[in-house]
């Protein structure tokens, strides 16, 4: 008798999703699927609206990473205006994007995943959250809260608001950075870096305990897609596309961002509202690739900041000569990127150009099509717009970071479920590992912030006729 | 050369009346409106379609007041003062009515403040805040309205229009172009340019931007503005009116 286990909703992620595990007659997992169960249709809302509204409108997709949407959308609008924005505007946008990277990675690591890592995958579910961490290791909880606060405060100083700042606009930003603001942000960097360094070394000490998870939590060969700088360095704001294969060889390099449609196709599946992007030349579903911190570190030649470069070298030693393939190491990569983000912000802030008052290019809509690409914390984010002759939107396509990882997440769920879940002896800790592999990708499903750590988790055992034979709720 | 002031025309005889507004004894010219008399005496009555320097319209009903002895509510912007009148400008009932009016305005078209170019600089929005309107209790109509972006400099978003007709009046009374007018009836009413031609094709529009500056919401705006960037500068109006000697 084949049975189905549903994990719904998946907890400690951004948004609502469920996991279905189909068991064979022997009780082993035969198939596993990760479904996005909500539909929001942002692309439809955009139609008919004037394009300068797009940064604010599309940023509403997400309460965690609105800045990423602001960046990608503003860049798509720059393309519509057909302007090169002032150099300082680019640097300021980059600054805010990095602040967002730091706060979002801090949220993912400390608030959502550290409980699995510090308290253990089998610890009591009611303890396995940031409050459990607070009780067990208050310093770690404080570090997480402070690091996130630093990122958010920088966003607030730059944009006037922590969430949904309206500062990034088509053509640049709408206010320059004042000297006093520069000093304020600069003063926060050393504290942030201390926390980041501390966290990275404590993570490295922990890694040894998770060899089974590293081996089986989404450890599979795939391609990696990310932006890199024209020189091949780690990049989050601009640059070019690079794709590496599972062996670490560069498949494609220096692909201009506006050519994304040449390399990325999008498939749909009836079981999920999320599309399945794939590497076009390899076809679907063979064109599976991963994006995000792991892909960025696997793809780049260097980070460009001293501490992050040293950390990158150690990271590379995990799988010498090859890309690091375990999804578990998304966490590792995230921590290195936090270090990088803080270092890089420090570099940008001492650049004398950063306080220049030339921060906006003005023009009317000159192109009818605009494409904007940036690296969001979770991976490559693409906004593509078409407008009519009056500058009203006629079409939009957003490929979000989590979407790129959809094929990979499904593969990862199946792998970890097959390894950890035994349908004849259902253990909560095993199901938590299946969820944990999803949390490695830090998916932002609804792209909206929800209560984390407190979401009810319901697992149902359903037999072949659809009858619920068992139910566990926490 | 010595300057001589022009001989003043004989001022028409206007009587002064006394009335009570919110319990205060007030003297006012008999041709004044309740709104003017209240304003002159530092009593603020909320308004939306009213704008100093333009003709009175009385469309939005935000300025309703109670007049003793009258079962009906009166619009302060278009009701003249009278001897012995007793006016109440603020009561639970008036607050309730004003909130309801605002709720109906929000529900009629599509106001999504957070992504609107006028967010933070909008008269409708600040009035809603001032009147304590924190919910809309009637269902939103969610009707689709057009955006006309054909003009070189400006745009009209019908989704945000509240039919206050300030644009119609300023264009006609101050600029003298009469590009704007109102078409249709009831809920189908809509402001139009020329004979409902795209604004960009209007032959009467002079591109002066007065309509944009007096529009209280994000309906008439400058092109190229992103969310929250549209700040109106309506300060020119009383000055222009005065320089024209109220002609
Ligand atoms: S016009 Fe005013 S009330 Fe309407 S959406 Fe814009 S800001 Fe809000």
XYZ file of C-alpha atoms and ligand atoms in Angstrom, chain B residues 106 110-126 159-162 216-219, ligand 1:
34
model
C -11.426 55.132 -0.561
C -8.379 52.229 -6.025
C -6.199 53.854 -3.405
C -3.082 51.887 -2.612
C -1.179 54.528 -0.701
C 2.016 52.563 -0.117
C 2.870 52.499 -3.819
C 1.219 55.797 -4.782
C 3.352 58.687 -6.006
C 1.501 60.979 -3.582
C 2.067 58.810 -0.523
C 2.919 61.101 2.371
C 1.879 64.267 0.532
C -1.768 63.566 -0.125
C -4.693 65.607 1.189
C -7.054 62.646 1.130
C -4.604 60.522 3.052
C -3.846 63.161 5.675
C -7.860 55.266 -9.879
C -6.883 58.044 -7.485
C -9.416 60.700 -8.604
C -12.057 61.743 -6.077
C -5.380 66.926 -3.696
C -4.426 63.310 -4.452
C -2.217 61.217 -6.683
C -4.644 61.533 -9.612
S -4.209 59.488 -3.884
Fe -3.773 59.728 -1.715
S -5.241 58.431 -0.716
Fe -5.166 57.816 -2.848
S -3.640 56.211 -2.946
Fe -2.579 58.093 -3.336
S -1.809 58.721 -1.339
Fe -3.399 57.225 -0.968
